[in-house]
Amino acid sequence: MLSTSKLSYRYNNENPIVFPDINCAEGEGWLALGQSGCGKTTLLHLLGGLLKPQQGEILIQNKNIGSLSSNELDKFRGKNIGIIFQQSHFVRSLSVMKNLLLAPYFANEGSNKDRAKDLLERLNIGHKANSKTNELSQGEQQRVAIARALMNKPKLILADEPTSALDDVNTNEVIQLLKENAKAENATLIVVTHDNRLKPHFENKIEL
Amino acid sequence: MNLFGLSANSLKAKPLNTMLSLILFALGVALISFILQMNHQLAENLRKNVAGVDMVVGAKGSPLQLILSSIYHVDFPTGNIPLEEAKKVQKNPLVKSSIPLAMGDNFESYRIIGTNHDYVKLYKAEIDVGVLWKYDLDVTVGAAVAEKFDMHLYDKFVGAHGLSGDKVHVHDDQQFRVVGILKPTGSIIDQLILTNVSSVWRVHEEHDDHDHDDHEGHDHGDHESHDHDDHSGHDHGDHDDHDHADHSGHDHESHDDHEGHDHAAHEDHSEHDHGEDNHEGHDHSDHEDHSGHGHKHDHTVPDLPPISEEGKEITSLLIEFRNPIARINLPRIINSQTNLQAALPAFETARLMEITGMGAKTLKYLAYAIIFLSGLSVFISLFGSLKDRKYELALMRVMGASKGKLFVLTILQGLIIAIIGFAIGIVISHLALHFLSGAMAAQWHYSFSGFKLLPAEWLILAGAIIVGFAAALFPAIVAYKTDISKTLSLA
């Protein structure tokens, strides 16, 4: 489902970051652990098609995403990859529901309100559908971000430090929800983090 | 959700910035549209009123004043010209047709013009009710005058000396009688009271007598008794229009006195019959009267002794050239070889537009400056919000939006402000025009229409769209080039 080979990335004149080869099967959950500055976010951006690989290959569903044009990559990402960030970003002028509906809109999928409602219910924030995103707590925001990442039924879900801003209770809840929903959609989940609290939740680990 | 909705939402999220941009845009557009409309409608009015007049001949003075007074009826005449001299001009072979104008009186500031029926044809005016004037002191009034003073057929009024409406001297011994009302034409004739030239002479002759004679002696003299006769005849005709019994008594006297004249009048009426057939029931009964004895009540007016043309003056002549050579030669001949002045309306109107155009030009530059400022405001607002929006933009890219979509998203915000600003501006300018047209009609006897969109105003829309686009272009390029990875890493 996802595999990388000889992947490395180099910022300006710094030493190149070399990543270990990764092989993830469909529906698996993976944890990529590493300290700050070891290239976690770079890896996530490479896997998510936000950065183009300079060396090596990334195959997602047998597609070499490094060979896609900028527009093709945007389309591919919108349809197949859901990304959750450390800090949740939203279009602030829009409600929770409309933020969710942006995902299918930009990916050229049909607007699917039921799916959005269903996801919000599953994540226990159905009652916040019409709230503005800045009226939500950190934990709630992270759940909305998860719901948005799941909107287009992606094959790959990437999470960048999804729990670093959360307390233990919320961390457990959010990571459980992530795992459950990824499984429910049969999506591959990769969580990139330095948060050791997450170690017990995953069997498959990548050390960076 | 779509790009348009998203753009509108972004604008709504910053209401103050958006308002400022909109107000500036609307102000600039309103100013330009207003100037365009004023200029256009002024030119239209000027053009319409020039009608088929190639040249105006009047007393020496300012040519512009001559045109203004004789064609647009806004300024005072340059003076009068001797009828004899005018006749010489009329006989010139280069003159195809000419219409005399005699001024000097007004009714509540509406000018009473002594002229002939060609003047009505010149403006293609049609009779609404009644007939065109025929006898001295009969008038046919323009639609606007009739409406303003609620004038009806056979109403009477007295004119005042002068053209301005100050009641310096009221000719209360000379009453004008309304015999017809014209349909609205949209030209200056709507604002005029038309009669024959000798009516104007008559009013002023009486007036001159006043000046020369001892007032008391004059009042009790032959004029007074004459007036008596006149009025009694007048009043009968007026009040008892349909009262045959009354007429018959009255008519017999007149009939005996003016046998020959009656016939002439009768013939005249039959000429007018075709026109009168079109009128309402009221007129029909009148018409029937004519066939029998009714025509005689009209001729109460010609009881007035005919006025001699000797030593008389008129104000000006409206001239149509016979051929293009006349345009070159005739003004030169008149201006150099006679005591008269010839002025070309086309030339003077162009000069007038040039003078008024100066002010309009200055205002236009001001409007351009305001539009530029509004563009700047859009730019600053969009560019400033880019910083706040960069995560949103990056996020949209993550969700699959292409660079092009972010570009369009930003450009759309500029365009939305431009188009809404344009719409508000047009509404403001046209409302202003609408309310102003009322005031203009009262003061200048001109009317403007507030609800016509000129082709040039669509050009303003095009201009507004270009400004909106240009203002949003740089922010849009920045949005297009957003580096998602870098933006999101910095979070």
Short mmCIF file of C-alpha atoms in Angstrom, two decimals, chain B:
data_model
loop_
_atom_site.label_atom_id
_atom_site.label_comp_id
_atom_site.label_asym_id
_atom_site.label_seq_id
_atom_site.Cartn_x
_atom_site.Cartn_y
_atom_site.Cartn_z
CA MET B 1 -19.31 25.52 -0.62
CA ASN B 2 -17.65 26.85 -3.70
CA LEU B 3 -14.93 29.34 -4.54
CA PHE B 4 -17.40 32.19 -4.80
CA GLY B 5 -18.94 31.38 -1.43
CA LEU B 6 -15.49 31.02 0.11
CA SER B 7 -14.41 34.40 -1.27
CA ALA B 8 -17.56 36.08 -0.04
CA ASN B 9 -16.97 34.45 3.33
CA SER B 10 -13.43 35.73 3.55
CA LEU B 11 -14.72 39.23 2.83
CA LYS B 12 -17.43 38.91 5.45
CA ALA B 13 -14.86 37.77 7.96
CA LYS B 14 -13.20 41.21 7.69
CA PRO B 15 -16.22 43.50 7.63
CA LEU B 16 -14.40 46.77 8.28
CA ASN B 17 -11.83 46.32 5.53
CA THR B 18 -14.50 45.16 3.15
CA MET B 19 -16.76 48.11 3.99
CA LEU B 20 -13.99 50.62 3.43
CA SER B 21 -13.14 49.13 0.05
CA LEU B 22 -16.81 49.01 -0.94
CA ILE B 23 -17.48 52.61 0.09
CA LEU B 24 -14.50 53.91 -1.83
CA PHE B 25 -15.42 51.88 -4.89
CA ALA B 26 -19.04 52.96 -4.77
CA LEU B 27 -18.09 56.61 -4.32
CA GLY B 28 -15.76 56.59 -7.30
CA VAL B 29 -18.23 54.78 -9.52
CA ALA B 30 -21.10 57.03 -8.42
CA LEU B 31 -19.09 60.14 -9.23
CA ILE B 32 -18.06 58.93 -12.68
CA SER B 33 -21.51 57.67 -13.56
CA PHE B 34 -23.07 60.90 -12.35
CA ILE B 35 -20.73 63.01 -14.46
CA LEU B 36 -21.32 60.79 -17.49
CA GLN B 37 -25.07 61.02 -17.08
CA MET B 38 -25.07 64.79 -16.57
CA ASN B 39 -22.83 65.34 -19.57
CA HIS B 40 -24.80 62.98 -21.74
CA GLN B 41 -28.19 64.32 -20.81
CA LEU B 42 -27.03 67.91 -21.10
CA ALA B 43 -25.63 67.20 -24.55
CA GLU B 44 -28.79 65.31 -25.44
CA ASN B 45 -30.93 68.25 -24.34
CA LEU B 46 -28.75 70.70 -26.21
CA ARG B 47 -28.80 68.58 -29.34
CA LYS B 48 -32.51 67.92 -29.22
CA ASN B 49 -33.32 71.59 -28.88
CA VAL B 50 -31.10 72.67 -31.73
CA ALA B 51 -33.38 70.50 -33.87
CA GLY B 52 -33.22 71.81 -37.44
CA VAL B 53 -31.84 75.24 -36.64
CA ASP B 54 -28.69 75.96 -38.63
CA MET B 55 -28.28 79.57 -37.65
CA VAL B 56 -29.82 82.17 -35.38
CA VAL B 57 -29.96 85.83 -36.38
CA GLY B 58 -30.46 88.41 -33.68
CA ALA B 59 -29.11 91.61 -32.26
CA LYS B 60 -25.38 92.11 -31.93
CA GLY B 61 -23.85 90.81 -28.73
CA SER B 62 -22.55 87.53 -27.44
CA PRO B 63 -23.22 84.75 -29.94
CA LEU B 64 -23.50 82.24 -27.11
CA GLN B 65 -26.05 84.43 -25.41
CA LEU B 66 -28.02 84.66 -28.64
CA ILE B 67 -28.08 80.87 -28.93
CA LEU B 68 -28.90 80.37 -25.27
CA SER B 69 -31.77 82.84 -25.39
CA SER B 70 -33.25 81.92 -28.76
CA ILE B 71 -32.84 78.17 -28.72
CA TYR B 72 -32.61 77.06 -25.10
CA HIS B 73 -34.53 79.97 -23.61
CA VAL B 74 -32.27 80.24 -20.61
CA ASP B 75 -30.39 83.54 -21.05
CA PHE B 76 -31.74 86.99 -21.87
CA PRO B 77 -31.87 87.98 -25.53
CA THR B 78 -29.15 90.21 -26.89
CA GLY B 79 -31.81 92.75 -27.86
CA ASN B 80 -34.30 93.16 -30.66
CA ILE B 81 -33.87 93.58 -34.39
CA PRO B 82 -36.01 95.64 -36.75
CA LEU B 83 -38.58 93.56 -38.57
CA GLU B 84 -37.55 95.12 -41.84
CA GLU B 85 -33.96 93.95 -41.45
CA ALA B 86 -35.16 90.50 -40.48
CA LYS B 87 -37.29 90.34 -43.60
CA LYS B 88 -34.27 91.09 -45.74
CA VAL B 89 -32.49 88.12 -44.23
CA GLN B 90 -35.54 85.92 -44.77
CA LYS B 91 -35.53 86.83 -48.44
CA ASN B 92 -31.89 85.84 -48.88
CA PRO B 93 -31.71 83.00 -51.42
CA LEU B 94 -29.38 81.03 -49.14
CA VAL B 95 -32.14 80.81 -46.54
CA LYS B 96 -34.37 77.80 -46.96
CA SER B 97 -36.74 78.63 -44.16
CA SER B 98 -36.89 80.95 -41.22
CA ILE B 99 -38.94 81.26 -38.06
CA PRO B 100 -39.34 84.60 -36.29
CA LEU B 101 -39.23 84.77 -32.50
CA ALA B 102 -40.52 87.69 -30.47
CA MET B 103 -39.95 87.68 -26.74
CA GLY B 104 -40.48 90.06 -23.92
CA ASP B 105 -43.07 88.56 -21.64
CA ASN B 106 -43.42 85.69 -19.29
CA PHE B 107 -46.01 83.95 -17.23
CA GLU B 108 -44.61 82.88 -13.84
CA SER B 109 -41.12 82.80 -15.46
CA TYR B 110 -42.30 80.66 -18.37
CA ARG B 111 -41.59 82.55 -21.57
CA ILE B 112 -44.29 83.76 -23.88
CA ILE B 113 -42.90 83.46 -27.39
CA GLY B 114 -44.40 85.15 -30.41
CA THR B 115 -43.71 82.98 -33.44
CA ASN B 116 -45.44 81.06 -36.22
CA HIS B 117 -46.60 77.47 -36.54
CA ASP B 118 -43.32 76.38 -38.14
CA TYR B 119 -41.82 76.60 -34.68
CA VAL B 120 -44.12 73.81 -33.53
CA LYS B 121 -43.19 71.74 -36.58
CA LEU B 122 -39.51 72.33 -35.87
CA TYR B 123 -39.81 70.37 -32.63
CA LYS B 124 -42.28 67.90 -34.15
CA ALA B 125 -44.69 68.84 -31.40
CA GLU B 126 -48.26 67.68 -31.70
CA ILE B 127 -51.46 69.17 -30.38
CA ASP B 128 -52.86 67.33 -27.40
CA VAL B 129 -56.09 69.27 -27.01
CA GLY B 130 -57.43 72.34 -28.79
CA VAL B 131 -55.71 74.01 -31.71
CA LEU B 132 -52.66 76.08 -32.51
CA TRP B 133 -52.99 79.82 -31.89
CA LYS B 134 -54.50 81.87 -34.65
CA TYR B 135 -55.68 85.19 -33.34
CA ASP B 136 -53.89 87.77 -31.30
CA LEU B 137 -53.64 86.91 -27.62
CA ASP B 138 -54.51 83.27 -28.24
CA VAL B 139 -51.81 80.94 -26.98
CA THR B 140 -50.90 77.30 -27.32
CA VAL B 141 -48.96 76.13 -24.27
CA GLY B 142 -46.27 73.49 -23.88
CA ALA B 143 -47.07 70.31 -21.97
CA ALA B 144 -44.93 71.18 -18.94
CA VAL B 145 -46.48 74.62 -18.58
CA ALA B 146 -49.99 73.24 -18.85
CA GLU B 147 -49.23 70.61 -16.26
CA LYS B 148 -47.52 72.96 -13.86
CA PHE B 149 -50.34 75.51 -13.83
CA ASP B 150 -53.13 73.04 -14.45
CA MET B 151 -54.15 74.95 -17.57
CA HIS B 152 -57.18 73.98 -19.57
CA LEU B 153 -58.68 75.12 -22.83
CA TYR B 154 -59.97 78.69 -22.72
CA ASP B 155 -58.23 79.43 -19.42
CA LYS B 156 -56.98 82.99 -19.30
CA PHE B 157 -53.90 84.47 -17.77
CA VAL B 158 -51.99 87.70 -17.85
CA GLY B 159 -48.37 87.93 -18.84
CA ALA B 160 -45.73 89.91 -17.04
CA HIS B 161 -43.21 92.12 -18.73
CA GLY B 162 -39.72 90.71 -18.87
CA LEU B 163 -38.50 87.16 -18.96
CA SER B 164 -37.54 86.43 -15.41
CA GLY B 165 -40.82 86.21 -13.56
CA ASP B 166 -40.33 89.26 -11.38
CA LYS B 167 -43.68 90.95 -11.52
CA VAL B 168 -42.33 94.36 -12.39
CA HIS B 169 -45.15 95.14 -14.68
CA VAL B 170 -48.16 92.96 -15.19
CA HIS B 171 -50.07 93.48 -18.40
CA ASP B 172 -53.32 92.95 -16.61
CA ASP B 173 -55.28 94.67 -19.30
CA GLN B 174 -54.14 92.06 -21.83
CA GLN B 175 -55.27 88.58 -21.10
CA PHE B 176 -53.95 85.62 -23.00
CA ARG B 177 -56.33 82.80 -23.77
CA VAL B 178 -55.32 79.15 -23.98
CA VAL B 179 -56.63 77.65 -27.22
CA GLY B 180 -54.43 74.58 -27.30
CA ILE B 181 -52.04 72.40 -25.33
CA LEU B 182 -49.14 70.49 -26.87
CA LYS B 183 -48.18 66.91 -26.19
CA PRO B 184 -44.92 66.45 -24.27
CA THR B 185 -41.87 66.31 -26.56
CA GLY B 186 -38.99 66.31 -24.09
CA SER B 187 -37.63 69.43 -25.75
CA ILE B 188 -37.72 73.06 -24.76
CA ILE B 189 -41.08 73.66 -26.42
CA ASP B 190 -42.69 71.87 -23.45
CA GLN B 191 -41.64 74.82 -21.32
CA LEU B 192 -42.94 77.59 -23.57
CA ILE B 193 -46.12 79.53 -24.14
CA LEU B 194 -46.57 80.15 -27.85
CA THR B 195 -48.55 82.84 -29.56
CA ASN B 196 -48.25 84.89 -32.71
CA VAL B 197 -45.76 87.69 -33.10
CA SER B 198 -48.36 90.42 -33.20
CA SER B 199 -49.64 89.36 -29.75
CA VAL B 200 -46.27 90.27 -28.34
CA TRP B 201 -46.33 93.54 -30.23
CA ARG B 202 -49.84 94.22 -29.03
CA VAL B 203 -49.01 93.65 -25.39
CA HIS B 204 -46.05 95.94 -25.67
CA GLU B 205 -47.80 98.56 -27.71
CA GLU B 206 -50.39 98.91 -24.99
CA HIS B 207 -47.56 98.90 -22.57
CA ASP B 208 -45.75 101.67 -24.44
CA ASP B 209 -48.88 103.75 -24.44
CA HIS B 210 -48.95 103.42 -20.74
CA ASP B 211 -45.53 104.86 -20.54
CA HIS B 212 -46.18 107.83 -22.73
CA ASP B 213 -49.67 108.77 -21.71
CA ASP B 214 -50.98 110.10 -18.51
CA HIS B 215 -52.16 107.05 -16.69
CA GLU B 216 -55.52 108.25 -15.50
CA GLY B 217 -56.51 109.86 -18.71
CA HIS B 218 -55.55 106.77 -20.59
CA ASP B 219 -57.42 104.43 -18.34
CA HIS B 220 -60.68 106.23 -18.75
CA GLY B 221 -60.15 106.90 -22.38
CA ASP B 222 -60.95 104.96 -25.47
CA HIS B 223 -58.80 102.03 -24.44
CA GLU B 224 -60.93 101.41 -21.45
CA SER B 225 -64.12 101.37 -23.41
CA HIS B 226 -62.53 99.20 -26.02
CA ASP B 227 -61.44 96.79 -23.39
CA HIS B 228 -64.93 96.65 -22.11
CA ASP B 229 -66.28 95.51 -25.40
CA ASP B 230 -63.51 93.12 -25.75
CA HIS B 231 -63.95 91.56 -22.38
CA SER B 232 -67.65 91.16 -22.60
CA GLY B 233 -67.28 89.35 -25.85
CA HIS B 234 -64.46 87.36 -24.47
CA ASP B 235 -66.23 86.32 -21.36
CA HIS B 236 -69.31 85.16 -23.11
CA GLY B 237 -67.32 82.97 -25.36
CA ASP B 238 -65.41 81.70 -22.45
CA HIS B 239 -67.94 80.93 -19.82
CA ASP B 240 -70.76 79.85 -22.00
CA ASP B 241 -68.88 77.75 -24.43
CA HIS B 242 -71.69 75.30 -24.81
CA ASP B 243 -74.56 77.55 -24.13
CA HIS B 244 -76.10 78.04 -27.54
CA ALA B 245 -78.88 80.24 -26.36
CA ASP B 246 -76.48 82.76 -25.02
CA HIS B 247 -74.36 82.73 -28.07
CA SER B 248 -77.07 83.34 -30.48
CA GLY B 249 -77.80 86.72 -29.00
CA HIS B 250 -74.22 87.68 -28.87
CA ASP B 251 -73.31 86.30 -32.19
CA HIS B 252 -75.85 88.24 -34.09
CA GLU B 253 -74.22 91.50 -33.22
CA SER B 254 -70.83 90.30 -34.21
CA HIS B 255 -72.10 88.70 -37.29
CA ASP B 256 -73.42 91.95 -38.57
CA ASP B 257 -70.27 93.79 -37.80
CA HIS B 258 -67.80 91.39 -39.30
CA GLU B 259 -69.47 89.63 -42.07
CA GLY B 260 -66.37 89.31 -44.23
CA HIS B 261 -64.21 88.30 -41.39
CA ASP B 262 -66.48 85.53 -40.35
CA HIS B 263 -66.08 83.79 -43.58
CA ALA B 264 -62.38 83.83 -43.30
CA ALA B 265 -62.62 82.43 -39.84
CA HIS B 266 -64.98 79.80 -41.00
CA GLU B 267 -62.69 78.71 -43.74
CA ASP B 268 -59.87 78.54 -41.34
CA HIS B 269 -61.85 76.26 -39.13
CA SER B 270 -62.60 73.87 -41.87
CA GLU B 271 -58.88 73.58 -42.47
CA HIS B 272 -58.46 72.59 -38.89
CA ASP B 273 -61.28 70.14 -38.94
CA HIS B 274 -59.10 67.17 -39.67
CA GLY B 275 -57.10 67.73 -36.59
CA GLU B 276 -60.10 68.37 -34.45
CA ASP B 277 -61.79 65.16 -35.47
CA ASN B 278 -59.27 63.31 -33.39
CA HIS B 279 -60.20 65.06 -30.20
CA GLU B 280 -62.47 64.09 -27.40
CA GLY B 281 -66.19 64.43 -27.13
CA HIS B 282 -65.85 67.85 -25.73
CA ASP B 283 -64.18 69.06 -28.85
CA HIS B 284 -66.69 67.42 -31.06
CA SER B 285 -69.46 69.49 -29.64
CA ASP B 286 -67.29 72.46 -30.30
CA HIS B 287 -66.83 71.33 -33.81
CA GLU B 288 -70.53 71.06 -34.36
CA ASP B 289 -70.82 74.58 -33.16
CA HIS B 290 -68.47 75.73 -35.83
CA SER B 291 -70.60 74.39 -38.61
CA GLY B 292 -73.54 76.46 -37.48
CA HIS B 293 -72.94 79.59 -35.59
CA GLY B 294 -70.42 78.55 -33.00
CA HIS B 295 -67.46 79.71 -35.02
CA LYS B 296 -68.48 83.18 -34.29
CA HIS B 297 -67.62 83.04 -30.65
CA ASP B 298 -64.02 82.60 -31.56
CA HIS B 299 -63.93 85.69 -33.58
CA THR B 300 -64.64 87.82 -30.60
CA VAL B 301 -60.91 88.10 -30.31
CA PRO B 302 -60.25 89.57 -33.74
CA ASP B 303 -62.32 92.49 -32.61
CA LEU B 304 -58.88 93.80 -31.86
CA PRO B 305 -57.79 96.22 -34.55
CA PRO B 306 -55.03 94.82 -36.73
CA ILE B 307 -51.58 95.95 -35.71
CA SER B 308 -49.32 97.61 -38.20
CA GLU B 309 -45.93 96.11 -38.82
CA GLU B 310 -44.32 99.45 -39.26
CA GLY B 311 -41.37 100.10 -36.99
CA LYS B 312 -41.92 96.79 -35.25
CA GLU B 313 -39.15 94.57 -33.93
CA ILE B 314 -38.64 90.89 -33.32
CA THR B 315 -36.05 89.21 -31.15
CA SER B 316 -34.48 86.74 -33.50
CA LEU B 317 -34.83 84.49 -36.52
CA LEU B 318 -34.21 80.75 -36.55
CA ILE B 319 -32.80 79.89 -39.93
CA GLU B 320 -32.41 76.72 -41.93
CA PHE B 321 -29.81 76.89 -44.70
CA ARG B 322 -30.61 76.00 -48.24
CA ASN B 323 -27.24 74.38 -48.90
CA PRO B 324 -23.79 73.87 -47.38
CA ILE B 325 -22.46 76.99 -49.06
CA ALA B 326 -24.83 79.01 -46.92
CA ARG B 327 -23.08 77.76 -43.82
CA ILE B 328 -19.86 79.29 -45.03
CA ASN B 329 -21.16 82.51 -46.51
CA LEU B 330 -24.33 83.56 -44.78
CA PRO B 331 -22.98 84.10 -41.24
CA ARG B 332 -20.08 86.10 -42.65
CA ILE B 333 -22.32 88.26 -44.80
CA ILE B 334 -24.75 88.98 -41.98
CA ASN B 335 -22.09 89.69 -39.42
CA SER B 336 -20.08 92.00 -41.64
CA GLN B 337 -22.69 93.71 -43.79
CA THR B 338 -25.65 94.24 -41.48
CA ASN B 339 -26.33 95.41 -37.97
CA LEU B 340 -27.46 91.92 -37.14
CA GLN B 341 -25.60 89.05 -35.63
CA ALA B 342 -25.58 85.52 -36.94
CA ALA B 343 -24.63 82.65 -34.63
CA LEU B 344 -24.32 78.94 -35.37
CA PRO B 345 -25.92 76.73 -32.71
CA ALA B 346 -23.72 73.74 -33.46
CA PHE B 347 -20.59 75.82 -32.93
CA GLU B 348 -21.80 77.63 -29.83
CA THR B 349 -23.16 74.44 -28.29
CA ALA B 350 -19.83 72.75 -28.77
CA ARG B 351 -18.18 75.75 -27.12
CA LEU B 352 -20.62 75.57 -24.22
CA MET B 353 -19.97 71.87 -23.74
CA GLU B 354 -16.28 72.63 -23.72
CA ILE B 355 -16.72 75.16 -20.94
CA THR B 356 -18.93 72.94 -18.79
CA GLY B 357 -16.76 69.97 -19.71
CA MET B 358 -13.82 71.58 -17.87
CA GLY B 359 -15.55 71.18 -14.51
CA ALA B 360 -16.65 67.71 -15.41
CA LYS B 361 -13.08 66.80 -16.32
CA THR B 362 -11.77 67.94 -12.95
CA LEU B 363 -14.44 65.94 -11.17
CA LYS B 364 -13.64 62.95 -13.34
CA TYR B 365 -10.00 63.06 -12.28
CA LEU B 366 -11.17 63.18 -8.67
CA ALA B 367 -13.34 60.15 -9.34
CA TYR B 368 -10.40 58.30 -10.89
CA ALA B 369 -8.33 59.15 -7.82
CA ILE B 370 -11.04 57.74 -5.56
CA ILE B 371 -11.25 54.58 -7.64
CA PHE B 372 -7.49 54.25 -7.46
CA LEU B 373 -7.71 54.60 -3.68
CA SER B 374 -10.41 51.96 -3.56
CA GLY B 375 -8.18 49.66 -5.57
CA LEU B 376 -5.38 50.38 -3.11
CA SER B 377 -7.71 49.64 -0.23
CA VAL B 378 -8.65 46.30 -1.78
CA PHE B 379 -4.97 45.54 -2.28
CA ILE B 380 -3.98 46.42 1.28
CA SER B 381 -6.90 44.52 2.72
CA LEU B 382 -6.20 41.38 0.68
CA PHE B 383 -2.48 41.53 1.14
CA GLY B 384 -2.80 42.13 4.86
CA SER B 385 -5.16 39.22 5.27
CA LEU B 386 -2.76 36.91 3.41
CA LYS B 387 -0.70 36.62 6.59
CA ASP B 388 -3.75 35.52 8.56
CA ARG B 389 -4.95 33.34 5.75
CA LYS B 390 -1.74 31.57 4.85
CA TYR B 391 -2.57 28.54 7.04
CA GLU B 392 -6.04 28.44 5.58
CA LEU B 393 -4.57 28.57 2.09
CA ALA B 394 -2.04 25.84 2.88
CA LEU B 395 -4.82 23.79 4.39
CA MET B 396 -6.89 24.10 1.24
CA ARG B 397 -3.91 22.87 -0.74
CA VAL B 398 -3.59 19.91 1.63
CA MET B 399 -7.24 19.11 0.97
CA GLY B 400 -6.54 18.99 -2.73
CA ALA B 401 -7.04 22.56 -3.92
CA SER B 402 -4.73 23.42 -6.79
CA LYS B 403 -2.59 26.55 -6.88
CA GLY B 404 -4.93 27.93 -9.52
CA LYS B 405 -7.89 27.62 -7.19
CA LEU B 406 -6.17 29.72 -4.54
CA PHE B 407 -5.34 32.29 -7.21
CA VAL B 408 -8.96 32.45 -8.33
CA LEU B 409 -10.12 32.55 -4.71
CA THR B 410 -8.13 35.71 -4.09
CA ILE B 411 -8.93 37.36 -7.41
CA LEU B 412 -12.62 36.71 -6.79
CA GLN B 413 -12.47 38.78 -3.63
CA GLY B 414 -11.23 41.76 -5.61
CA LEU B 415 -13.89 41.21 -8.25
CA ILE B 416 -16.72 40.82 -5.74
CA ILE B 417 -15.82 44.15 -4.15
CA ALA B 418 -15.55 45.78 -7.58
CA ILE B 419 -18.91 44.51 -8.77
CA ILE B 420 -20.83 45.20 -5.57
CA GLY B 421 -19.13 48.59 -5.32
CA PHE B 422 -20.13 49.30 -8.92
CA ALA B 423 -23.73 48.33 -8.24
CA ILE B 424 -23.95 50.51 -5.13
CA GLY B 425 -22.29 53.39 -6.96
CA ILE B 426 -24.67 53.19 -9.91
CA VAL B 427 -27.68 53.09 -7.60
CA ILE B 428 -26.39 56.13 -5.70
CA SER B 429 -25.70 58.16 -8.84
CA HIS B 430 -29.01 57.33 -10.45
CA LEU B 431 -30.97 58.08 -7.32
CA ALA B 432 -29.14 61.39 -7.06
CA LEU B 433 -29.90 62.06 -10.71
CA HIS B 434 -33.53 61.20 -10.20
CA PHE B 435 -33.95 63.60 -7.29
CA LEU B 436 -31.88 66.26 -8.98
CA SER B 437 -33.93 66.08 -12.15
CA GLY B 438 -36.92 67.39 -10.20
CA ALA B 439 -34.93 70.38 -9.01
CA MET B 440 -33.42 70.88 -12.47
CA ALA B 441 -36.80 70.92 -14.17
CA ALA B 442 -38.02 73.55 -11.73
CA GLN B 443 -34.98 75.78 -12.01
CA TRP B 444 -33.76 75.37 -15.57
CA HIS B 445 -36.88 74.06 -17.22
CA TYR B 446 -34.90 71.01 -18.22
CA SER B 447 -35.59 67.48 -17.24
CA PHE B 448 -33.25 64.57 -16.74
CA SER B 449 -34.10 60.94 -16.64
CA GLY B 450 -32.65 59.06 -13.68
CA PHE B 451 -33.17 55.49 -14.80
CA LYS B 452 -31.41 55.09 -18.11
CA LEU B 453 -28.16 53.17 -18.13
CA LEU B 454 -25.72 54.55 -20.68
CA PRO B 455 -23.39 52.30 -22.67
CA ALA B 456 -20.55 54.27 -21.13
CA GLU B 457 -21.67 53.11 -17.71
CA TRP B 458 -21.04 49.52 -18.74
CA LEU B 459 -17.54 50.75 -19.50
CA ILE B 460 -17.31 51.83 -15.86
CA LEU B 461 -18.21 48.27 -14.92
CA ALA B 462 -15.42 47.03 -17.14
CA GLY B 463 -13.08 49.57 -15.55
CA ALA B 464 -14.18 48.57 -12.05
CA ILE B 465 -13.55 44.92 -12.83
CA ILE B 466 -10.09 45.75 -14.13
CA VAL B 467 -9.27 47.75 -10.98
CA GLY B 468 -10.61 44.96 -8.76
CA PHE B 469 -8.59 42.41 -10.69
CA ALA B 470 -5.42 44.49 -10.64
CA ALA B 471 -5.73 45.13 -6.91
CA ALA B 472 -6.14 41.43 -6.19
CA LEU B 473 -3.49 40.28 -8.66
CA PHE B 474 -0.41 40.54 -6.48
CA PRO B 475 -2.03 38.99 -3.39
CA ALA B 476 -3.37 36.27 -5.68
CA ILE B 477 0.11 35.54 -7.01
CA VAL B 478 1.40 35.29 -3.45
CA ALA B 479 -1.45 32.91 -2.64
CA TYR B 480 -0.62 30.92 -5.77
CA LYS B 481 2.98 30.56 -4.70
CA THR B 482 2.25 29.56 -1.11
CA ASP B 483 4.76 26.90 -0.07
CA ILE B 484 2.51 24.55 1.87
CA SER B 485 5.24 22.52 3.46
CA LYS B 486 7.11 25.56 4.75
CA THR B 487 3.96 27.28 5.95
CA LEU B 488 2.76 24.23 7.84
CA SER B 489 6.21 23.46 9.31
CA LEU B 490 6.34 26.90 10.89
CA ALA B 491 3.13 26.34 12.75
#
